[in-house]
Each structure stands twice: as structure tokens, then as C-alpha cells.
mmCIF file of C-alpha atoms and ligand atoms in Angstrom:
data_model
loop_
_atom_site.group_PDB
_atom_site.id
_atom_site.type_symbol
_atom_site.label_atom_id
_atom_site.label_comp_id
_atom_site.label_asym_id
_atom_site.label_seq_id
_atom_site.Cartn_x
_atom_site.Cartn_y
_atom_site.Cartn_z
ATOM 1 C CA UNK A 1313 8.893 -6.061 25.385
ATOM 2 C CA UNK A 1314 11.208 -5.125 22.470
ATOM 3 C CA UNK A 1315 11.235 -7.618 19.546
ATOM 4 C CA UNK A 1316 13.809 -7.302 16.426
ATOM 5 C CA UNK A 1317 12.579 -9.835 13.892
ATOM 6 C CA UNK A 1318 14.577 -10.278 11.191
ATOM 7 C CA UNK A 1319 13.016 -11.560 7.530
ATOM 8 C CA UNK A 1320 10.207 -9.794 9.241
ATOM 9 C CA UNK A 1321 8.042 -10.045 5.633
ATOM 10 C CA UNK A 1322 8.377 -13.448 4.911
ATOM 11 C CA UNK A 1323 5.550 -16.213 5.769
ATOM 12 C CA UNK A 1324 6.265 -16.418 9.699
ATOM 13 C CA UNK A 1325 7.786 -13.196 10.345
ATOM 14 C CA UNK A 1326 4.753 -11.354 8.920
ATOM 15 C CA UNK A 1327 2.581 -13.746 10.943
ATOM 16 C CA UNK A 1328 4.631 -13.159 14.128
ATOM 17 C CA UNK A 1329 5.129 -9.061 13.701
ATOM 18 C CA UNK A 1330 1.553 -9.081 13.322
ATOM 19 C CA UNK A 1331 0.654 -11.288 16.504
ATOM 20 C CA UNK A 1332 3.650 -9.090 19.030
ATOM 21 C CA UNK A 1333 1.651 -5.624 16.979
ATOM 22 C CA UNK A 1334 -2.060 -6.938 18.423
ATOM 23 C CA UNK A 1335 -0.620 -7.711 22.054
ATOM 24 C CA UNK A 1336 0.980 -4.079 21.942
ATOM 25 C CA UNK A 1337 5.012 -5.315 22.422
ATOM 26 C CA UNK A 1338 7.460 -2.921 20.930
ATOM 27 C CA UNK A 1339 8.227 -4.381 16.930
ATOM 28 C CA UNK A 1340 11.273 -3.474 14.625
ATOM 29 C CA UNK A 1341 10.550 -5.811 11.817
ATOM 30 C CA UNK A 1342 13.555 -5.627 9.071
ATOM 31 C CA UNK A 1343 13.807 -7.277 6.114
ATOM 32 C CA UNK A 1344 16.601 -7.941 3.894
ATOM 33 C CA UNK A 1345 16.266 -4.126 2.011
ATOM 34 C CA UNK A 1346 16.888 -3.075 5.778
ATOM 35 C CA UNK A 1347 18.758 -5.410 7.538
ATOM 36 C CA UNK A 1348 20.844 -7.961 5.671
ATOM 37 C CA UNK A 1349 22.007 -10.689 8.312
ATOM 38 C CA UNK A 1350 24.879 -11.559 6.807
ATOM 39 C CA UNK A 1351 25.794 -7.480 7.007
ATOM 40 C CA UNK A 1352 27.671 -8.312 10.226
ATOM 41 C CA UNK A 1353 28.600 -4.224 10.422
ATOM 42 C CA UNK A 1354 25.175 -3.853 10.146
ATOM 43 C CA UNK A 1355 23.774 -6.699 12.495
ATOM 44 C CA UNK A 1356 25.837 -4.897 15.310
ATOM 45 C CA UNK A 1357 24.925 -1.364 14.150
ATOM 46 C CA UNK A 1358 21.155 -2.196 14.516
ATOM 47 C CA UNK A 1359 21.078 -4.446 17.369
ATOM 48 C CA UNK A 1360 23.456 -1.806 19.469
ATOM 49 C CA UNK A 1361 21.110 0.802 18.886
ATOM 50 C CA UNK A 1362 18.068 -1.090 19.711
ATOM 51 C CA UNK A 1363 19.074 -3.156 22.422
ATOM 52 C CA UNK A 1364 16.287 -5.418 21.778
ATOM 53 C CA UNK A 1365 14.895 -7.561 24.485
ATOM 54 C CA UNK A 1366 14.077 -10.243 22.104
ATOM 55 C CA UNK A 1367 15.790 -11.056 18.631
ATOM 56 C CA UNK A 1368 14.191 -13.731 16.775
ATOM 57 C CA UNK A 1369 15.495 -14.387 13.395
ATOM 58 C CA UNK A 1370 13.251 -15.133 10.965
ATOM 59 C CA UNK A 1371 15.301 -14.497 8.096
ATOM 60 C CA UNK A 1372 16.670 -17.649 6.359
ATOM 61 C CA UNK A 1373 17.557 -18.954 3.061
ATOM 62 C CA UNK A 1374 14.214 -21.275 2.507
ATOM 63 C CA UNK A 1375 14.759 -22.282 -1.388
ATOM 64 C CA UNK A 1376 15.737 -26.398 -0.379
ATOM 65 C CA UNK A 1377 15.920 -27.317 -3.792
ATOM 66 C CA UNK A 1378 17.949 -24.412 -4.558
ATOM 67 C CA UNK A 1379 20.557 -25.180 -1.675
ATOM 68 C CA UNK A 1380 21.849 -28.234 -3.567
ATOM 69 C CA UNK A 1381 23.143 -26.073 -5.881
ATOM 70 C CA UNK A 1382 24.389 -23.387 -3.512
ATOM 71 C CA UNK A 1383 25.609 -24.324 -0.598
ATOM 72 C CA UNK A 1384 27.618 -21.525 0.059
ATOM 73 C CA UNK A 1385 24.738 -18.938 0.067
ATOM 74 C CA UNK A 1386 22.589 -21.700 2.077
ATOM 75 C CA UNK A 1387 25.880 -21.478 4.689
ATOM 76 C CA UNK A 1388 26.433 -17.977 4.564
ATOM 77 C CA UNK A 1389 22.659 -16.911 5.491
ATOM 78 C CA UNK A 1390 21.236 -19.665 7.403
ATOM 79 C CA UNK A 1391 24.721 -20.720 9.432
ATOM 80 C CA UNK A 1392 27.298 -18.182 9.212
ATOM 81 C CA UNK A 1393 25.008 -14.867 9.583
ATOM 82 C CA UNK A 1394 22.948 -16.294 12.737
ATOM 83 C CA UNK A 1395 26.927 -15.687 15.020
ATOM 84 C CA UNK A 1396 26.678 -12.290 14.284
ATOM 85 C CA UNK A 1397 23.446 -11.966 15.697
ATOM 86 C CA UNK A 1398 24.115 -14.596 18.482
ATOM 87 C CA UNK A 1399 27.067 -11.667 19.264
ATOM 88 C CA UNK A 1400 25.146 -9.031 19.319
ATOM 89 C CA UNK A 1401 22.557 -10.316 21.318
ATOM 90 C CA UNK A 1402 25.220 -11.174 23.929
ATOM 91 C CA UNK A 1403 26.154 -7.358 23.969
ATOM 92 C CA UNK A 1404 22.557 -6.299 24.234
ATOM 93 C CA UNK A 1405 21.795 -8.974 26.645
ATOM 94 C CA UNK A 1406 19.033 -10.304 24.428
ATOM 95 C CA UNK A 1407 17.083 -13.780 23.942
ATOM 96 C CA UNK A 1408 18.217 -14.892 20.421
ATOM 97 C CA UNK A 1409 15.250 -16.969 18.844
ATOM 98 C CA UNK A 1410 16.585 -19.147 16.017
ATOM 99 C CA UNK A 1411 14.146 -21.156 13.457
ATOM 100 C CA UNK A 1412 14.740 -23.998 12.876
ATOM 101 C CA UNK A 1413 13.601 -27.079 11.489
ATOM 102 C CA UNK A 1414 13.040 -30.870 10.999
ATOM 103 C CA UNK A 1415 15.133 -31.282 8.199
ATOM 104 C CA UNK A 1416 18.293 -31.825 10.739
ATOM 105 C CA UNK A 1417 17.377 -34.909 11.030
ATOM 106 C CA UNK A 1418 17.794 -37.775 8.595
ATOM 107 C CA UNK A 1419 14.217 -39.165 8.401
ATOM 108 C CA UNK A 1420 14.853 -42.818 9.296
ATOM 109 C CA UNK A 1421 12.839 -42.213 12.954
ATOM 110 C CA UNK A 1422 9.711 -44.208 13.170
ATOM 111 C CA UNK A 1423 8.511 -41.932 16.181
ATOM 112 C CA UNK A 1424 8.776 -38.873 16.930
ATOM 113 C CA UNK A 1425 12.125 -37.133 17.106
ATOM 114 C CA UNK A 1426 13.078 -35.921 20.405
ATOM 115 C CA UNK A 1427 14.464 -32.562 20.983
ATOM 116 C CA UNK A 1428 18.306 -34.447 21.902
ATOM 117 C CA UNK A 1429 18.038 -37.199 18.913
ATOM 118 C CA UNK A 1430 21.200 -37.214 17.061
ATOM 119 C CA UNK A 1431 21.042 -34.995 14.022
ATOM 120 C CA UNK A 1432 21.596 -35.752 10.337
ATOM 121 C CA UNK A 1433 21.013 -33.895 7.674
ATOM 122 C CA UNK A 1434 20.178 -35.259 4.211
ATOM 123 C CA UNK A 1435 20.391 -31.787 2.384
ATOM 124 C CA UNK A 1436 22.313 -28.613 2.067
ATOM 125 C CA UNK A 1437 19.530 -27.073 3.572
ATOM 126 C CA UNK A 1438 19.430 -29.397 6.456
ATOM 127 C CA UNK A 1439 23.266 -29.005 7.056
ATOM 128 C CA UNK A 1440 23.281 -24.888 6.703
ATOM 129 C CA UNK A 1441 20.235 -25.226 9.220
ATOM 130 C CA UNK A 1442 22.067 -27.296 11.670
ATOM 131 C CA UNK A 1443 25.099 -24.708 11.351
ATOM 132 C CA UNK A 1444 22.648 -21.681 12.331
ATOM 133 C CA UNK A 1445 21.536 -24.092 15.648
ATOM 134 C CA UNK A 1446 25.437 -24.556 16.419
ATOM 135 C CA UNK A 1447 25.684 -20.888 15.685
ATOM 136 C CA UNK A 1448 23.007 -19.619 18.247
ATOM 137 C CA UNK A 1449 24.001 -21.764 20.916
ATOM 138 C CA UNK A 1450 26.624 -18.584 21.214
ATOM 139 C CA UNK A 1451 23.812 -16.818 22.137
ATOM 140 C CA UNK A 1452 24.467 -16.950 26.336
ATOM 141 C CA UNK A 1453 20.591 -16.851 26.098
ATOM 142 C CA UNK A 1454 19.042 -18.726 23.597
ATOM 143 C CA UNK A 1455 15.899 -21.128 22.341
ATOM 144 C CA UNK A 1456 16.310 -22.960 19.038
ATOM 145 C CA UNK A 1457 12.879 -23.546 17.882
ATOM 146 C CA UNK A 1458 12.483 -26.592 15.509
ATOM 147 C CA UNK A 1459 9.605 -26.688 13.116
ATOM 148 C CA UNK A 1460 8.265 -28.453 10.033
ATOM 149 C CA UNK A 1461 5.831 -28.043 6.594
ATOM 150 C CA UNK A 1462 5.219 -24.165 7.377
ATOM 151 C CA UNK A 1463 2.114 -22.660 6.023
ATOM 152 C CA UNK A 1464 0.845 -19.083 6.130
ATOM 153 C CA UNK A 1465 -1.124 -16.511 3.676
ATOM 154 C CA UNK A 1466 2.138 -14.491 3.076
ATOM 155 C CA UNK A 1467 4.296 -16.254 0.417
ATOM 156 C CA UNK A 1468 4.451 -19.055 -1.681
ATOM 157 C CA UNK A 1469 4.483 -22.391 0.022
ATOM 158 C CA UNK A 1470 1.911 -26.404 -0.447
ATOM 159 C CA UNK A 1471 -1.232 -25.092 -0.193
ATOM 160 C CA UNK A 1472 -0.495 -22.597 -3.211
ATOM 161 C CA UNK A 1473 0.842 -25.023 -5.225
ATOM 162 C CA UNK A 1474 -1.424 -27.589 -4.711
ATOM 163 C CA UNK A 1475 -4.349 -24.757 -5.135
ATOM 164 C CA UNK A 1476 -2.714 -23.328 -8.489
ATOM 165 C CA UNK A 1477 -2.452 -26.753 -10.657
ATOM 166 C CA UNK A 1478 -6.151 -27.477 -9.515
ATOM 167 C CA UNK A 1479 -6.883 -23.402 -10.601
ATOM 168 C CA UNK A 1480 -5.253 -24.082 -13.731
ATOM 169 C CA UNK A 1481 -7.178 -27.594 -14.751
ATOM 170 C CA UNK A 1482 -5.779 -30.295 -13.741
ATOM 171 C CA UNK A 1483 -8.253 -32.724 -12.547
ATOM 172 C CA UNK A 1484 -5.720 -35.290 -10.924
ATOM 173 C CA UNK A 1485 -2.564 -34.457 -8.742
ATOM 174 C CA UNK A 1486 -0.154 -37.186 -7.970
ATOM 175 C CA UNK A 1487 1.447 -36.049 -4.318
ATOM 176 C CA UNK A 1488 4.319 -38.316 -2.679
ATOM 177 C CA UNK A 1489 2.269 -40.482 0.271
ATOM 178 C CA UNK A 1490 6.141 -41.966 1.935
ATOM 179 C CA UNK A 1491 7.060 -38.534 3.788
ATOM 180 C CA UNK A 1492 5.468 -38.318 6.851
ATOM 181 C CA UNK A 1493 5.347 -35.071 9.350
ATOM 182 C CA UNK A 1494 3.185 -31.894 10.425
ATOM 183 C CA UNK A 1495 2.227 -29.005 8.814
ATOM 184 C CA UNK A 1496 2.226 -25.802 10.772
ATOM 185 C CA UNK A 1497 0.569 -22.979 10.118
ATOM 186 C CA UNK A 1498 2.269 -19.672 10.456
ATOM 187 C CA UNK A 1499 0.224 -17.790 13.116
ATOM 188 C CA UNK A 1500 0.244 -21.240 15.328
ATOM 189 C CA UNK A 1501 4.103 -21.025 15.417
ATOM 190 C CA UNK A 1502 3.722 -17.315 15.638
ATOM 191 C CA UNK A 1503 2.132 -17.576 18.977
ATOM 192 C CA UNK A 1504 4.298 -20.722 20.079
ATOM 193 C CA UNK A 1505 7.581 -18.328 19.901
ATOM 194 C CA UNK A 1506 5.694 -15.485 21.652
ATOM 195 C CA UNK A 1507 5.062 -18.239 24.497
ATOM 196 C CA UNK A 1508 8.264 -19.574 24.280
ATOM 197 C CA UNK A 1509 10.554 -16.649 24.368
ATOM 198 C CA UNK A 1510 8.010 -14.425 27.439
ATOM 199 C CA UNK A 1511 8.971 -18.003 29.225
ATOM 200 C CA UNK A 1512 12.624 -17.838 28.738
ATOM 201 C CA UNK A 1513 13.120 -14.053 29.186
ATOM 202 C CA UNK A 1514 11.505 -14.343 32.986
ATOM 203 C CA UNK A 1515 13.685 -18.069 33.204
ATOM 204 C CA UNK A 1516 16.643 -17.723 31.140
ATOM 205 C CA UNK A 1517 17.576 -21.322 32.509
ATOM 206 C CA UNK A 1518 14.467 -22.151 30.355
ATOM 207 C CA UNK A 1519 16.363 -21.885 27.146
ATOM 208 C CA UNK A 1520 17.621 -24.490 24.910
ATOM 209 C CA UNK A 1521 16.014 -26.281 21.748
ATOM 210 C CA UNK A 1522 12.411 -27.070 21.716
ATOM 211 C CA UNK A 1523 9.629 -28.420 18.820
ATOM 212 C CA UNK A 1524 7.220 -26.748 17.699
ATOM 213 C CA UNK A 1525 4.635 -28.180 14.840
ATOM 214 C CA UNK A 1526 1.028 -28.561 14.753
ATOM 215 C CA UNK A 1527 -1.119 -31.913 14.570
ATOM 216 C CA UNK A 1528 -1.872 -34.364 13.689
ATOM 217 C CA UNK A 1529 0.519 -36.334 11.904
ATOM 218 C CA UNK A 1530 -0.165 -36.646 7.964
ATOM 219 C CA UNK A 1531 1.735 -36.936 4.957
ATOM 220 C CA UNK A 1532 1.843 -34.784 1.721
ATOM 221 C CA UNK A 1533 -0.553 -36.634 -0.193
ATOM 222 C CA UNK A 1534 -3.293 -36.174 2.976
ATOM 223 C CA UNK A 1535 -1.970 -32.980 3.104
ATOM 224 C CA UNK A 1536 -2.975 -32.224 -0.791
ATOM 225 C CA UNK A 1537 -6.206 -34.146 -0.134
ATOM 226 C CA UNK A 1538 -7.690 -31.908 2.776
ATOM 227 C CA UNK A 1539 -6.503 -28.807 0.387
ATOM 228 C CA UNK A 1540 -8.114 -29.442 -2.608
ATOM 229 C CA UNK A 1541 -11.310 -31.147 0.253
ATOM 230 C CA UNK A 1542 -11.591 -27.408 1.151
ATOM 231 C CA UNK A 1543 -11.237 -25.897 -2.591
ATOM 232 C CA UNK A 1544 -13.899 -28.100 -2.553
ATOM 233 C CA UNK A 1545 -15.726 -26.328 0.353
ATOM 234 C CA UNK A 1546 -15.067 -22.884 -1.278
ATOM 235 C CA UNK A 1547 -16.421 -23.875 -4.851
ATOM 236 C CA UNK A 1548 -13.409 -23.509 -6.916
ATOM 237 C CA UNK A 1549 -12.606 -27.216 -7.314
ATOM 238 C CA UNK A 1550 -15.147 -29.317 -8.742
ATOM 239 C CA UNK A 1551 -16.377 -32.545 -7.570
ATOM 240 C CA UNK A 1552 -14.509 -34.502 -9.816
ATOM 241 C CA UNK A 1553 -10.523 -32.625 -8.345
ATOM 242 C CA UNK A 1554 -8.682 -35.737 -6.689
ATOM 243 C CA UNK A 1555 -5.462 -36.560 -5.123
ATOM 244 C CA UNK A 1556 -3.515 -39.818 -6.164
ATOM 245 C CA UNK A 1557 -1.012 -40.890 -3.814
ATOM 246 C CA UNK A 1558 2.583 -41.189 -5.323
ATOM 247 C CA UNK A 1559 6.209 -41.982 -4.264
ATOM 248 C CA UNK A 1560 9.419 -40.156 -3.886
ATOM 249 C CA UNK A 1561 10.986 -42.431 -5.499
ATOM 250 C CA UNK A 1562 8.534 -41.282 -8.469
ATOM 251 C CA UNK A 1563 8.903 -37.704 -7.559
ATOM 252 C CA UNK A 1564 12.786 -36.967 -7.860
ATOM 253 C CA UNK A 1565 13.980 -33.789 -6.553
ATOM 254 C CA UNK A 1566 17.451 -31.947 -6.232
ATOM 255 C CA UNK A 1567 17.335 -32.327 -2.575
ATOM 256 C CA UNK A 1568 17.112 -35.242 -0.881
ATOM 257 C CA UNK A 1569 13.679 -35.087 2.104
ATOM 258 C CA UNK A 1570 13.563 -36.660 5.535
ATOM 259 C CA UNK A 1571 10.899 -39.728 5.115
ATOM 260 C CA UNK A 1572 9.486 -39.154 8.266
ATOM 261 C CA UNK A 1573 10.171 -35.554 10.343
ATOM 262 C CA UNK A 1574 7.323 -35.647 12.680
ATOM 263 C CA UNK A 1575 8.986 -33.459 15.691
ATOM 264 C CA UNK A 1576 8.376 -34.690 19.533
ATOM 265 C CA UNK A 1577 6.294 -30.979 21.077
ATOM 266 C CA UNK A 1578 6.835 -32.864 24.835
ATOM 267 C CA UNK A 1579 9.694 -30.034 25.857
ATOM 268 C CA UNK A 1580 7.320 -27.461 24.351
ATOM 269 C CA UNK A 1581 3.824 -28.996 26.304
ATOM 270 C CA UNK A 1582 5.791 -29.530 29.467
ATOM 271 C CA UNK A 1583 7.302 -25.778 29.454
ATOM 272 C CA UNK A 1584 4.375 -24.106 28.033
ATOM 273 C CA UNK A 1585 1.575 -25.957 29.258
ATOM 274 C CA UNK A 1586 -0.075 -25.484 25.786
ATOM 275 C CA UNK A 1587 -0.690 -28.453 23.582
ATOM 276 C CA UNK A 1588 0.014 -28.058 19.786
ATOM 277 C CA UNK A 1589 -2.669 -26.318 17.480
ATOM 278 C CA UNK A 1590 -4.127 -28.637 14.784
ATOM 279 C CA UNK A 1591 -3.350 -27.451 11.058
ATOM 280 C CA UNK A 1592 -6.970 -28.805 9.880
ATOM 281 C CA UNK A 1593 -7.791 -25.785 12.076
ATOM 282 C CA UNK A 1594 -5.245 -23.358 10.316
ATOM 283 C CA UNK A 1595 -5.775 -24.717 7.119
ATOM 284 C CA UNK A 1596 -9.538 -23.194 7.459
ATOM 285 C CA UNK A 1597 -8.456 -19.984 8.322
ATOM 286 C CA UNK A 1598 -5.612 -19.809 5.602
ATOM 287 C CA UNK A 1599 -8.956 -20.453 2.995
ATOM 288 C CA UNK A 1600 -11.336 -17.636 4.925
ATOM 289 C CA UNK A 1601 -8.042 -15.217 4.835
ATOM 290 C CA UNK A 1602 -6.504 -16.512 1.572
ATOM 291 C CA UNK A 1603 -9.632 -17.710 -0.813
ATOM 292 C CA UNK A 1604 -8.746 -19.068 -3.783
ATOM 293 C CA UNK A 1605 -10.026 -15.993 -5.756
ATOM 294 C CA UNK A 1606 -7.429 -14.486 -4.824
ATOM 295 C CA UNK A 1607 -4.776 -16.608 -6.268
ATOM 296 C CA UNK A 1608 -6.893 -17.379 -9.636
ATOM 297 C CA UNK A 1609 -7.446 -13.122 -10.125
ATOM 298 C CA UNK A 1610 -3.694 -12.673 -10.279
HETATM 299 N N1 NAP B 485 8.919 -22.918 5.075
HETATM 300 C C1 NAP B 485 8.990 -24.066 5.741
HETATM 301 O O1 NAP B 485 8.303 -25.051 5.395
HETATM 302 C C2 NAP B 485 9.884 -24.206 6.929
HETATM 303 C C3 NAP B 485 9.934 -25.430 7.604
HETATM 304 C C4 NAP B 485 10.741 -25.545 8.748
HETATM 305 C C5 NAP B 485 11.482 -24.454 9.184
HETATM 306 N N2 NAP B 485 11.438 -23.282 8.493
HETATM 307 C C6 NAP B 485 12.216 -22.154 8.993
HETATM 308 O O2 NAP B 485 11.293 -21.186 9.466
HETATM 309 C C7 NAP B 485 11.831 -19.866 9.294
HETATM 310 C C8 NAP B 485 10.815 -19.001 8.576
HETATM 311 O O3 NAP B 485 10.542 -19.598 7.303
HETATM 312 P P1 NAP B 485 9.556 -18.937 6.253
HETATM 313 O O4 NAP B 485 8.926 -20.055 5.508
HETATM 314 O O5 NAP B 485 8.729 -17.877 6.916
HETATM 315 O O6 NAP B 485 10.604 -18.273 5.286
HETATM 316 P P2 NAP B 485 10.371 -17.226 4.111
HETATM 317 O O7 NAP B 485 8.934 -16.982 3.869
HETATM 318 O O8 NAP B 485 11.219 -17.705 2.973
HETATM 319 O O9 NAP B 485 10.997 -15.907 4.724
HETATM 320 C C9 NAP B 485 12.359 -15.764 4.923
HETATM 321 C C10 NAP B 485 12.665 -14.306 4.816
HETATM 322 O O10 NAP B 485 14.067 -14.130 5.016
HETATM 323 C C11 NAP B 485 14.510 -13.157 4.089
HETATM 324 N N3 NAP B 485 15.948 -13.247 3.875
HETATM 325 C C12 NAP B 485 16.635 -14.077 3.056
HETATM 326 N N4 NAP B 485 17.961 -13.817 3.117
HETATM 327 C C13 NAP B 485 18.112 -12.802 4.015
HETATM 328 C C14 NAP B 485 19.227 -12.073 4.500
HETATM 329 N N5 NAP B 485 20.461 -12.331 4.061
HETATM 330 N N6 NAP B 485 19.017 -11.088 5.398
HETATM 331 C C15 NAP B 485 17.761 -10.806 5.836
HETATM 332 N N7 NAP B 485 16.656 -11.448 5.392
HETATM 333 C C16 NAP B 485 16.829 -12.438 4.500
HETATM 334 C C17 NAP B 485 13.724 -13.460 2.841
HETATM 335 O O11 NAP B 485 13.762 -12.367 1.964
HETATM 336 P P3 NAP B 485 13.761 -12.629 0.359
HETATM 337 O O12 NAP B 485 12.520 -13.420 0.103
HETATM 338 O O13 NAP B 485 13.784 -11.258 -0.177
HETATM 339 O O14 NAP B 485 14.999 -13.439 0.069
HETATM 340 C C18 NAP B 485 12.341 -13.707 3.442
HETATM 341 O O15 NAP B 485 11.634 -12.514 3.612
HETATM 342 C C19 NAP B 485 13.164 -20.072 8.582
HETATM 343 O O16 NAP B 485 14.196 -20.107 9.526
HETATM 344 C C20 NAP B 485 13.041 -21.449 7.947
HETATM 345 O O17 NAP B 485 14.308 -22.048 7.752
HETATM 346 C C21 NAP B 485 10.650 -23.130 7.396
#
């Protein structure tokens, strides 16, 4: 098939180029030097000539903190781009694959959230996320893909930070233990929307929003605590390296976080058949791809 991924070298859409490249599917992977989505001249110029089977739009404004303090860019790329792509792929007659993500929801849940819970956003982030779901659902074939804490060896994201302040010293982190949800690591999610979208191509009626995260369940502070546990592993933490649990309240940020985000993956399980990948799992491979040499040589 013919894939145009958008923000095609950021964390997931390196991870997801990569995975359609190996299984020998058609890629145009743009970036923002190539294709900027909120170019709407240029969205329809590129798609046009294409005619991709499959857009799935990677591209996004990720900074949350930074969203607080500009909402308009937040809206512009991560709402108001994603119709000019859900227009094109109507002219094309492509599956439009939006990311998207837990923080839609308002984090009062105390199970998981289901893929029709009522969405609230506590964030600018959140909000210009929830516009780019309203925005694809122009898409006449669509799948919104909702997913949480990503990890993967392109880009910044936990893991590094947690993995610098230990490669710089410090012998105790404090990491906020009252936010609950899943990390995901980038080449799980990569294959999920590979799965997802050769599904909804052959069964268009198929589409709609799904979860994807991996398991189990954790919150940042176990998160931090199986990081530095494998720094641990790789010899560039010493025995002595530990985690102290914290609070948000402790922890202020600009934006506001979802206390608990964990994502229902029963749509995803029942469609796919596939249960979700564990991140303990991913969190392995991230260290054999990604040691921490790396990081502490430059
Ligand atoms: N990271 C997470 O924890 C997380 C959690 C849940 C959902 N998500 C969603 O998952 C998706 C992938 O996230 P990610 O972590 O892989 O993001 P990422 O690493 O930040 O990659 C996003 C890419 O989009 C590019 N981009 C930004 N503005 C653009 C524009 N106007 N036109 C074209 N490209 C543009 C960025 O380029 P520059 O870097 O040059 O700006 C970057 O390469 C996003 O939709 C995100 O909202 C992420």
C-alpha cells in the first residue's frame, strides 16, 4: 500500500516509516522542511499527486507545557491543519490516521476510559488535540487512534530525562507517584496503526476511534524506577541511583495533567485480535538500541 506520513522524523513517525519500509509498503515520509500541515496549498498539492492509500499524520505540536502559552499554534497545527488533510484524503479516497491521545480526557476516571467516555480536556494541548479528532472525523474514512506516555529512541521524551539527571549525578530523583497511565513505546504503536489501518482499508465500516497503549498500568514514579532499574542493568547508574515518589501537587507545571489516563485497548483487542505489547518489554529494547553511552558521549 501507499502510506503519506506526515512528521515522518519525529519519535513515532520514524518508528512507523521504518516498520511500513521492512514490510515493503510504498513510504513518502515528509516532515515539516517538506510538508508543513498547516500549508493547506501544499497539503492538497502533495496529497493530489500522491493519491495515497493511507495518510496517517504524525505531525503534531507535542510541547504540552509550551501550549499553555500558545494556544493558537497548539490550534493551528494539531486542530486546524488535520481538515486540510481530512479534505484531501476525501479527494484521494484515502484512510486518514489521526494521533491522538489521552489527554482528552480530564483524569478523574478510576478505570479505564472507554473509547465513547465523554471528553475533557484539562490543557491547551488536550483541547487542540480534541479539535484535530473533531477535525478528522471529516475524513469519510477515518480511525482516530488514542495513545498515551510515548516512548521511542528518536527524540527527546521520560526515559531521556530521567536517564540524563542520573548521567549527570544526581543520586535521588523525586518523580510525581498520583498520575496514573501506560507508557507506549514507539515501535508497539507503530505496528498497532499498521494493524489498524490494513483492517480499515479492507472494512472501511471498521473505522472510528480506537486505544492504543501498552501495559501494564504504572505511574511516573514506577515508570522512573524501572528506568534508572535498567541503567542499573547497563552499568551506568550505580547501586546507590533511587527514585523517591513525589506529588503533583509538589511538582507544579504550566499545564495542568490528567491524574489517571489509562486508555480502555477493548475496541482495539476485539478488532485486531492482538492484545497490547508490554512497555517493560520496549523499555529493554529502547536500552539495547539507545544505551546510555550514547546520551552521556554527546
Ligand atoms: N509524545 C507523547 O507522549 C504522546 C502521547 C500521546 C499522543 N501523542 C501523539 O502522538 C503523535 C506522535 O507524537 P511524537 O511524540 O512522535 O511527536 P514528535 O516526536 O514531537 O514528532 C512530531 C513531529 O511533527 C513535526 N511537526 C510539528 N509541526 C509540524 C507542522 N506544522 N507540519 C509538519 N510537521 C510538523 C515535528 O517537527 P519539529 O520537531 O521540527 O517541530 C516533529 O517531527 C502526535 O500526534 C502526538 O500528539 C504523543
Amino acid at each position: 500500500m501507499r502510506f503519506l506520513i506526515t512528521g515522518s522524523t519525529g519519535m513515532l513517525g520514524t518508528d512507523l516509516s521504518q516498520a511500513l519500509d521492512e514490510r515493503g509498503d510504498e513510504v513518502f515520509g515528509v516532515d515539516k522542511g517538506v510538508l508543513d500541515i498547516t500549508d493547506t496549498e501544499a497539503v492538497d498539492r502533495f496529497v493530489d499527486e500522491i493519491r495515497p492509500d493511507v495518510i496517517v499524520n504524525c505531525a503534531a505540536y507535542t510541547r504540552v507545557d509550551d501550549c499553555e502559552a500558545d494556544e493558537a499554534t497548539a490550534s493551528k497545527v494539531n486542530g486546524w491543519a488535520v481538515e486540510s488533510l481530512a479534505d484531501a484524503a476525501n479527494r484521494a479516497g484515502s484512510l486518514l490516521v489521526q494521533i491522538s491521545t489521552d489527554f482528552v480526557f480530564d483524569g478523574l476516571a478510576t478505570r479505564p476510559y472507554e473509547i465513547n467516555d465523554p471528553v475533557a480536556p484539562v490543557s491547551a494541548y488536550g483541547r487542540s488535540k480534541l479539535e484535530g479528532e473533531e477535525r478528522a472525523r471529516i475524513a469519510k474514512r477515518h480511525v482516530i487512534l488514542r495513545t498515551s506516555w510515548l516512548f521511542g529512541v528518536r527524540g527527546w521524551n521520560f526515559v531521556e530525562a530521567i536517564r540524563k539527571q542520573i548521567l549527570l549525578g544526581r543520586t535521588e530523583l523525586r518523580v510525581v507517584d498520583d498520575q496514573r497511565g501506560c507508557p507506549t513505546y514507539t515501535p508497539h504503536l507503530a505496528s498497532a496503526v499498521v494493524r489498524l489501518a490494513d483492517i480499515v482499508r479492507k472494512s472501511p465500516e471498521l473505522g472510528g476511534v480506537y486505544h492504543y497503549s501498552d501495559a501494564p498500568e504504572c505511574s511516573w514514579f514506577d515508570f522512573a524506577t524501572a528506568i534508572v532499574a535498567e541503567m542499573k542493568r547497563e552499568g551506568s547508574a550505580d547501586g546507590g541511583a533511587r527514585v523517591l515518589p513525589t506529588t503533583s501537587a509538589e511538582f507544579p507545571r504550566p499545564a495542568q495533567r490528567p491524574a489517571y489516563s489509562v486508555l480502555s485497548v477493548d475496541r482495539y483487542r476485539r478488532v485486531t485480535g492482538c492484545s497490547p505489547e508490554s512497555w517493560i518489554d520496549g523499555l529493554a529494547e529502547y536500552f539495547a538500541k539507545r544505551p546510555s553511552s550514547a546520551l552521556a558521549a554527546g
